[in-house]
Tab-separated table of C-alpha atoms in Angstrom:
chain	number	residue	atom	x	y	z
A	1	MET	CA	2.423	17.798	-0.837
A	2	HIS	CA	6.185	18.900	-1.069
A	3	VAL	CA	8.376	15.960	-1.139
A	4	HIS	CA	12.211	15.759	-0.314
A	5	PHE	CA	14.649	13.356	-0.926
A	6	VAL	CA	17.310	13.026	1.785
A	7	ASP	CA	20.552	11.144	1.742
A	8	ALA	CA	22.698	10.172	4.401
A	9	ARG	CA	25.406	11.776	3.065
A	10	PHE	CA	24.190	15.163	2.202
A	11	PRO	CA	22.809	17.132	5.041
A	12	TYR	CA	19.628	18.898	5.001
A	13	ARG	CA	18.192	21.145	7.515
A	14	SER	CA	14.547	22.217	7.064
A	15	SER	CA	13.393	25.852	7.325
A	16	THR	CA	9.946	24.734	8.748
A	17	LEU	CA	9.382	23.576	12.188
A	18	HIS	CA	6.751	20.624	12.081
A	19	VAL	CA	4.549	18.120	13.876
A	20	LEU	CA	6.775	15.133	12.605
A	21	THR	CA	5.909	11.404	12.433
A	22	LEU	CA	8.284	8.516	11.581
A	23	GLY	CA	8.004	5.444	9.802
A	24	MET	CA	8.497	2.854	6.923
A	25	PHE	CA	4.604	2.818	6.816
A	26	ASP	CA	4.104	-0.114	4.207
A	27	GLY	CA	1.033	-0.490	3.116
A	28	VAL	CA	-0.512	2.571	4.900
A	29	HIS	CA	-3.034	0.287	7.121
A	30	VAL	CA	-5.282	1.476	9.569
A	31	GLY	CA	-2.700	1.677	12.202
A	32	HIS	CA	-0.790	3.807	9.976
A	33	ALA	CA	-3.734	6.180	9.448
A	34	ALA	CA	-4.394	6.603	12.870
A	35	LEU	CA	-0.698	7.670	13.771
A	36	LEU	CA	-1.001	9.883	10.758
A	37	ARG	CA	-4.468	11.262	11.354
A	38	ARG	CA	-3.104	11.946	15.147
A	39	ALA	CA	-0.283	14.210	13.501
A	40	VAL	CA	-2.117	16.188	11.622
A	41	ARG	CA	-4.277	17.099	14.397
A	42	ALA	CA	-1.403	17.694	16.567
A	43	ALA	CA	0.078	20.120	13.817
A	44	GLU	CA	-3.400	22.148	13.751
A	45	GLU	CA	-3.414	22.282	17.497
A	46	ARG	CA	-0.135	23.500	17.518
A	47	GLY	CA	-0.436	26.044	14.474
A	48	LEU	CA	2.556	23.704	12.889
A	49	GLU	CA	2.992	21.886	9.609
A	50	PRO	CA	2.407	18.139	9.755
A	51	ALA	CA	4.948	16.082	8.070
A	52	VAL	CA	6.082	12.584	7.506
A	53	VAL	CA	9.500	10.756	7.425
A	54	THR	CA	9.669	7.520	5.531
A	55	PHE	CA	12.596	5.535	3.925
A	56	THR	CA	13.514	4.078	0.810
A	57	PRO	CA	14.251	1.020	-0.220
A	58	HIS	CA	12.797	-0.939	2.786
A	59	PRO	CA	15.677	-1.016	5.685
A	60	ARG	CA	14.991	-4.509	5.575
A	61	ALA	CA	15.559	-5.432	2.101
A	62	VAL	CA	19.023	-3.242	2.529
A	63	LEU	CA	19.796	-5.426	5.652
A	64	GLY	CA	19.746	-8.789	3.454
A	65	ASP	CA	16.120	-9.544	3.309
A	66	PRO	CA	14.948	-10.196	-0.153
A	67	ALA	CA	11.111	-10.501	0.841
A	68	PHE	CA	11.125	-6.819	1.290
A	69	LEU	CA	12.471	-5.694	-2.067
A	70	ARG	CA	8.549	-5.988	-2.790
A	71	MET	CA	6.058	-3.454	-1.182
A	72	LEU	CA	2.507	-3.402	-0.234
A	73	THR	CA	2.546	0.458	-1.168
A	74	PRO	CA	5.506	1.251	-3.413
A	75	LEU	CA	6.572	4.868	-2.753
A	76	ARG	CA	4.503	6.712	-5.235
A	77	GLU	CA	1.445	5.174	-4.096
A	78	ARG	CA	2.506	5.873	-0.427
A	79	LEU	CA	3.303	9.299	-1.082
A	80	ALA	CA	-0.192	9.711	-2.335
A	81	LEU	CA	-2.014	8.102	0.710
A	82	PHE	CA	0.304	10.379	2.794
A	83	HIS	CA	-1.199	13.381	1.145
A	84	SER	CA	-5.030	12.014	1.145
A	85	LEU	CA	-4.625	11.811	4.745
A	86	GLY	CA	-3.266	15.308	5.113
A	87	LEU	CA	0.184	15.410	5.164
A	88	ARG	CA	1.808	18.689	4.033
A	89	ARG	CA	5.407	17.444	3.452
A	90	ALA	CA	7.258	14.210	3.278
A	91	TYR	CA	10.894	13.806	4.098
A	92	VAL	CA	12.202	10.379	1.994
A	93	LEU	CA	15.188	8.879	3.598
A	94	HIS	CA	17.575	6.979	1.151
A	95	TYR	CA	17.915	3.846	3.153
A	96	THR	CA	21.648	2.546	2.520
A	97	PRO	CA	23.977	0.410	4.399
A	98	GLU	CA	25.888	3.607	5.608
A	99	PHE	CA	22.535	5.329	6.981
A	100	SER	CA	22.215	1.967	9.039
A	101	ARG	CA	24.994	2.630	10.814
A	102	ILE	CA	23.863	6.352	12.105
A	103	SER	CA	23.298	5.832	15.669
A	104	ALA	CA	20.477	6.532	17.893
A	105	ASP	CA	21.790	9.317	19.591
A	106	GLU	CA	22.630	11.007	16.024
A	107	PHE	CA	19.204	10.528	14.850
A	108	ARG	CA	17.446	12.149	17.649
A	109	ASP	CA	19.913	14.638	18.328
A	110	VAL	CA	21.043	15.770	14.654
A	111	TRP	CA	18.711	14.535	11.922
A	112	LEU	CA	15.278	15.244	13.744
A	113	PRO	CA	15.966	18.548	14.542
A	114	ALA	CA	17.354	19.505	11.032
A	115	LEU	CA	14.197	18.192	9.492
A	116	GLY	CA	12.395	20.314	12.008
A	117	ALA	CA	11.112	18.229	14.458
A	118	LYS	CA	8.847	20.474	17.073
A	119	HIS	CA	6.707	17.878	18.225
A	120	VAL	CA	7.184	14.000	17.397
A	121	VAL	CA	4.259	11.324	16.897
A	122	LEU	CA	5.106	8.185	16.589
A	123	GLY	CA	3.859	4.450	17.242
A	124	GLU	CA	4.792	2.610	20.640
A	125	ASP	CA	7.313	-0.117	18.917
A	126	PHE	CA	9.060	2.352	16.589
A	127	ARG	CA	13.109	1.858	16.660
A	128	TYR	CA	15.631	3.623	14.989
A	129	GLY	CA	19.312	4.171	14.980
A	130	ALA	CA	22.048	1.246	14.479
A	131	GLU	CA	21.001	-2.082	15.299
A	132	ARG	CA	17.481	-0.516	16.358
A	133	GLN	CA	18.737	0.841	19.524
A	134	GLY	CA	16.600	3.944	19.749
A	135	ASP	CA	13.186	3.573	20.964
A	136	VAL	CA	10.429	5.790	22.890
A	137	GLY	CA	12.073	5.841	26.158
A	138	HIS	CA	15.370	7.353	24.260
A	139	LEU	CA	13.446	9.555	22.056
A	140	ARG	CA	11.668	11.023	25.376
A	141	ALA	CA	15.187	12.335	26.275
A	142	ALA	CA	15.307	14.637	23.328
A	143	THR	CA	15.617	18.828	24.500
A	144	ALA	CA	14.489	20.363	20.828
A	145	PHE	CA	10.929	18.464	20.875
A	146	THR	CA	8.265	16.829	22.695
A	147	VAL	CA	7.042	13.460	22.090
A	148	GLU	CA	3.330	11.783	21.839
A	149	VAL	CA	3.145	8.087	21.339
A	150	VAL	CA	-0.032	6.416	19.589
A	151	PRO	CA	-0.816	2.898	20.935
A	152	SER	CA	-0.960	0.211	18.037
A	153	VAL	CA	-4.520	-0.824	16.733
A	154	PRO	CA	-5.607	-4.322	17.665
A	155	GLU	CA	-7.377	-6.171	15.030
A	156	ALA	CA	-10.089	-6.702	17.381
A	157	GLY	CA	-10.614	-3.026	17.435
A	158	ILE	CA	-11.447	-2.479	13.811
A	159	GLY	CA	-13.936	-4.175	11.134
A	160	VAL	CA	-16.671	-3.585	8.930
A	161	ARG	CA	-19.800	-1.812	10.291
A	162	ALA	CA	-23.084	-3.852	9.397
A	163	GLY	CA	-24.060	-2.401	6.207
A	164	GLU	CA	-21.031	-0.391	5.353
A	165	GLY	CA	-18.197	-1.196	2.971
A	166	SER	CA	-14.860	-0.224	4.140
A	167	ALA	CA	-12.460	-0.931	7.348
A	168	SER	CA	-11.665	1.701	9.929
A	169	ALA	CA	-10.389	2.186	13.227
A	170	SER	CA	-13.109	3.662	15.519
A	171	SER	CA	-14.714	2.719	18.870
A	172	ALA	CA	-17.985	4.916	17.625
A	173	ALA	CA	-20.044	2.060	16.492
A	174	PRO	CA	-20.512	-1.811	17.037
A	175	LEU	CA	-17.961	-3.214	15.026
A	176	VAL	CA	-17.798	-6.918	13.438
A	177	ALA	CA	-14.197	-7.910	14.491
A	178	THR	CA	-12.268	-10.882	14.742
A	179	GLU	CA	-9.043	-11.306	17.179
A	180	VAL	CA	-6.474	-10.151	18.707
A	181	PRO	CA	-2.963	-9.199	17.103
A	182	LYS	CA	-2.282	-5.839	16.425
A	183	VAL	CA	-2.785	-4.591	12.835
A	184	SER	CA	1.084	-4.766	11.207
A	185	SER	CA	2.400	-4.476	7.657
A	186	ARG	CA	3.614	-8.194	8.367
A	187	ARG	CA	-0.005	-9.258	9.162
A	188	VAL	CA	-1.310	-8.097	5.952
A	189	ARG	CA	1.248	-9.680	3.627
A	190	ALA	CA	1.032	-13.045	5.665
A	191	LEU	CA	-2.994	-12.462	4.660
A	192	LEU	CA	-2.296	-11.692	1.099
A	193	ALA	CA	-0.143	-14.695	0.889
A	194	ALA	CA	-2.970	-16.927	1.720
A	195	GLY	CA	-5.153	-15.501	-0.490
A	196	GLU	CA	-7.337	-13.906	2.263
A	197	ALA	CA	-8.133	-10.698	0.418
A	198	ALA	CA	-11.344	-9.727	2.167
A	199	GLU	CA	-9.193	-9.810	5.666
A	200	ALA	CA	-6.528	-7.844	3.895
A	201	ALA	CA	-8.848	-4.944	2.977
A	202	ARG	CA	-9.965	-4.881	6.705
A	203	LEU	CA	-6.899	-4.327	8.035
A	204	LEU	CA	-6.071	-1.952	5.377
A	205	GLY	CA	-9.079	0.004	5.346
A	206	ARG	CA	-9.647	-0.431	1.506
A	207	PRO	CA	-8.712	-3.675	-0.734
A	208	TYR	CA	-5.302	-4.008	-1.460
A	209	ALA	CA	-4.468	-2.906	-5.112
A	210	LEU	CA	-1.785	-3.104	-7.553
A	211	GLU	CA	-1.100	-0.928	-10.663
A	212	GLY	CA	0.304	-1.405	-14.165
A	213	VAL	CA	-0.076	-0.409	-17.768
A	214	VAL	CA	-2.373	-2.967	-19.963
A	215	VAL	CA	0.451	-4.401	-23.066
A	216	PRO	CA	-0.541	-6.715	-25.683
A	217	GLY	CA	-0.536	-10.538	-24.933
A	218	ASP	CA	-1.034	-13.293	-27.402
A	219	GLY	CA	-4.841	-12.765	-27.806
A	220	ARG	CA	-5.826	-16.205	-26.540
A	221	GLY	CA	-8.123	-14.629	-23.856
A	222	ARG	CA	-9.969	-13.097	-26.905
A	223	ARG	CA	-10.221	-16.421	-28.696
A	224	LEU	CA	-11.481	-18.262	-25.701
A	225	GLY	CA	-14.479	-15.665	-25.457
A	226	PHE	CA	-12.891	-13.758	-22.590
A	227	PRO	CA	-10.678	-11.092	-23.766
A	228	THR	CA	-7.853	-10.164	-20.961
A	229	ALA	CA	-5.992	-6.963	-20.459
A	230	ASN	CA	-2.440	-8.240	-19.814
A	231	LEU	CA	-0.895	-5.992	-16.989
A	232	LEU	CA	2.860	-4.997	-16.942
A	233	VAL	CA	3.513	-4.263	-13.120
A	234	VAL	CA	6.545	-2.492	-13.084
A	235	GLU	CA	6.512	-0.913	-9.308
A	236	PRO	CA	7.986	-3.532	-6.784
A	237	TYR	CA	4.329	-4.565	-5.463
A	238	VAL	CA	3.761	-7.669	-3.373
A	239	PHE	CA	1.856	-9.782	-5.471
A	240	PRO	CA	-1.154	-12.172	-3.585
A	241	ARG	CA	-1.051	-15.764	-3.411
A	242	ARG	CA	-1.434	-17.062	-7.174
A	243	GLY	CA	-4.573	-17.635	-8.333
A	244	VAL	CA	-8.064	-16.148	-9.555
A	245	TYR	CA	-9.626	-13.082	-8.008
A	246	ALA	CA	-12.588	-11.157	-8.269
A	247	ALA	CA	-11.440	-7.575	-8.271
A	248	TRP	CA	-12.571	-4.054	-9.074
A	249	ALA	CA	-10.425	-2.767	-12.223
A	250	GLU	CA	-10.049	1.328	-12.298
A	251	LEU	CA	-9.447	2.244	-15.686
A	252	ARG	CA	-7.443	5.486	-16.008
A	253	GLU	CA	-8.001	6.660	-19.485
A	254	VAL	CA	-6.084	9.711	-19.222
A	255	GLN	CA	-3.247	9.926	-16.721
A	256	ALA	CA	-3.593	12.856	-14.213
A	257	ARG	CA	-0.479	14.877	-14.192
A	258	ALA	CA	0.756	15.630	-10.503
A	259	ARG	CA	2.498	19.088	-9.723
A	260	GLU	CA	6.148	19.143	-9.624
A	261	GLY	CA	7.358	17.686	-6.312
A	262	ALA	CA	3.727	16.237	-5.794
A	263	PRO	CA	2.855	12.289	-5.925
A	264	ALA	CA	0.612	11.357	-9.315
A	265	GLY	CA	-2.918	12.865	-8.277
A	266	ARG	CA	-6.106	11.261	-9.347
A	267	ASP	CA	-9.001	12.736	-11.682
A	268	ALA	CA	-12.204	11.356	-10.707
A	269	ARG	CA	-13.514	12.382	-14.217
A	270	GLU	CA	-11.005	10.022	-15.882
A	271	VAL	CA	-11.795	6.974	-13.776
A	272	ARG	CA	-14.068	3.842	-14.407
A	273	ARG	CA	-14.616	1.274	-11.866
A	274	ILE	CA	-15.331	-2.030	-13.641
A	275	PRO	CA	-15.779	-5.227	-11.985
A	276	ALA	CA	-13.408	-8.145	-13.021
A	277	VAL	CA	-11.795	-11.136	-12.801
A	278	VAL	CA	-8.262	-11.440	-12.361
A	279	ASN	CA	-5.674	-14.160	-12.767
A	280	VAL	CA	-2.480	-13.855	-10.843
A	281	GLY	CA	0.381	-16.863	-11.596
A	282	VAL	CA	1.665	-18.368	-14.769
A	283	ARG	CA	-1.105	-19.789	-16.746
A	284	PRO	CA	-0.410	-23.388	-16.275
A	285	THR	CA	-2.579	-24.777	-18.910
A	286	VAL	CA	-1.106	-22.183	-21.522
A	287	ASP	CA	2.279	-21.745	-20.912
A	288	GLY	CA	3.515	-22.351	-17.366
A	289	GLY	CA	6.000	-19.781	-17.723
A	290	ARG	CA	6.426	-16.180	-15.942
A	291	GLU	CA	4.595	-15.027	-13.536
A	292	ARG	CA	1.931	-12.349	-15.013
A	293	VAL	CA	-1.346	-10.716	-14.142
A	294	GLU	CA	-4.319	-10.848	-16.300
A	295	ALA	CA	-7.698	-9.047	-15.971
A	296	HIS	CA	-10.788	-9.972	-17.612
A	297	LEU	CA	-13.342	-6.751	-17.187
A	298	LEU	CA	-16.819	-7.773	-17.002
A	299	ASP	CA	-19.369	-6.263	-19.857
A	300	PHE	CA	-16.584	-4.274	-21.372
A	301	SER	CA	-15.754	-3.597	-24.674
A	302	GLY	CA	-12.962	-1.267	-25.992
A	303	GLU	CA	-9.197	-0.652	-26.518
A	304	LEU	CA	-6.942	-1.090	-23.510
A	305	TYR	CA	-3.436	-1.242	-24.672
A	306	GLY	CA	-1.489	1.739	-22.952
A	307	ALA	CA	-3.930	2.512	-20.117
A	308	ARG	CA	-3.263	2.766	-16.774
A	309	LEU	CA	-4.947	0.071	-14.648
A	310	ARG	CA	-5.454	-0.341	-11.035
A	311	LEU	CA	-6.816	-3.568	-9.573
A	312	GLU	CA	-8.260	-3.826	-6.166
A	313	PHE	CA	-8.799	-7.683	-4.934
A	314	VAL	CA	-11.938	-8.163	-3.569
A	315	ALA	CA	-12.106	-12.093	-2.939
A	316	TYR	CA	-9.946	-14.994	-3.800
A	317	LEU	CA	-12.261	-17.458	-6.031
A	318	ARG	CA	-9.889	-20.412	-6.743
A	319	GLU	CA	-6.199	-21.675	-7.040
A	320	GLU	CA	-4.542	-21.819	-10.230
A	321	ARG	CA	-4.625	-25.127	-11.795
A	322	ARG	CA	-3.933	-26.886	-15.228
A	323	PHE	CA	-6.875	-27.982	-17.480
A	324	PRO	CA	-6.642	-30.834	-20.151
A	325	ASN	CA	-7.545	-28.593	-22.929
A	326	LEU	CA	-8.525	-25.031	-23.849
A	327	SER	CA	-12.264	-25.945	-23.611
A	328	ALA	CA	-12.269	-27.227	-20.268
A	329	LEU	CA	-10.194	-23.887	-19.508
A	330	ALA	CA	-13.144	-21.810	-21.103
A	331	GLU	CA	-15.516	-23.654	-19.282
A	332	GLN	CA	-14.101	-22.751	-15.891
A	333	ILE	CA	-13.412	-19.356	-16.839
A	334	ALA	CA	-16.998	-18.962	-17.403
A	335	ARG	CA	-17.982	-20.421	-14.158
A	336	ASP	CA	-15.341	-17.882	-12.478
A	337	VAL	CA	-17.334	-15.036	-14.396
A	338	ALA	CA	-20.565	-16.144	-12.736
A	339	PHE	CA	-18.976	-16.645	-9.228
A	340	ALA	CA	-17.540	-13.165	-9.235
A	341	ARG	CA	-20.340	-11.400	-10.248
A	342	LYS	CA	-21.801	-12.602	-6.626
A	343	HIS	CA	-19.148	-10.364	-4.779
A	344	PHE	CA	-20.364	-7.165	-7.155
A	345	VAL	CA	-24.126	-6.987	-6.203
């Protein structure tokens, strides 16, 4: 996938005509996926290239909301998900205070044609331009391109089919569904803050995950009989609720190299999936200090330092708490391991 980084101060003009879809797409949840897939199909129908316009950093962070300094899917991961859904080009607009002052008219009449828009596919609640003045009705007044609106996906419209392990947005078969509000990044964030890993996975269409590099720790877990991988998480991920989780650990022993201008790829031959118990928090029994992520990989032995590890959160097991001594902590970890195993059978 070709990736172009575009600055508000640097005029850009595409030489290719696109079916274009636009959004922050934080999380790339099932509603986003439905929109992105529709853009790909619309491009096939018209003989055009499917492209996506997204932003970095999050506009809400630029406009003063610190909660959005952290992302469900940092840019690298977002681009990889776009590519997996069939997008062939991405325009990453650098969102700045200057960019936030671009009028809705200018964005519609200057920016979108310059990015090659011939047909635009977007969600019904998409807003753009200074003070979010532009909406679907405003966009439909454009003369350079046509507009197609994809309805939001209600939570009741998705679920896990009996006997299956992944969520989808479909009406092809009966679904085990809950109730109404629409799927949104804000809703996923709220679920993660509450430790609702399984429900967040249902809305995302996959388990919530974060990645990092294994770095040396103090060796305390090994001395307790439960060696842990200490994860250095550099990218600005949203952390789920503090506590202990059952999770899948994806171990990438050799990092696949991406083509120049493309997001990092995955080589299936280099990935091992291992069940794990993960602690997100501050280790109150041991040091009560900075927030950290530690993973005990079940039935695994080997050197992990320097490896890239991806943790997919399956289920919340318990809250983080202080124990009277290390023996009591070790006994609880043993119970956590036994409980976690039930989620992997």
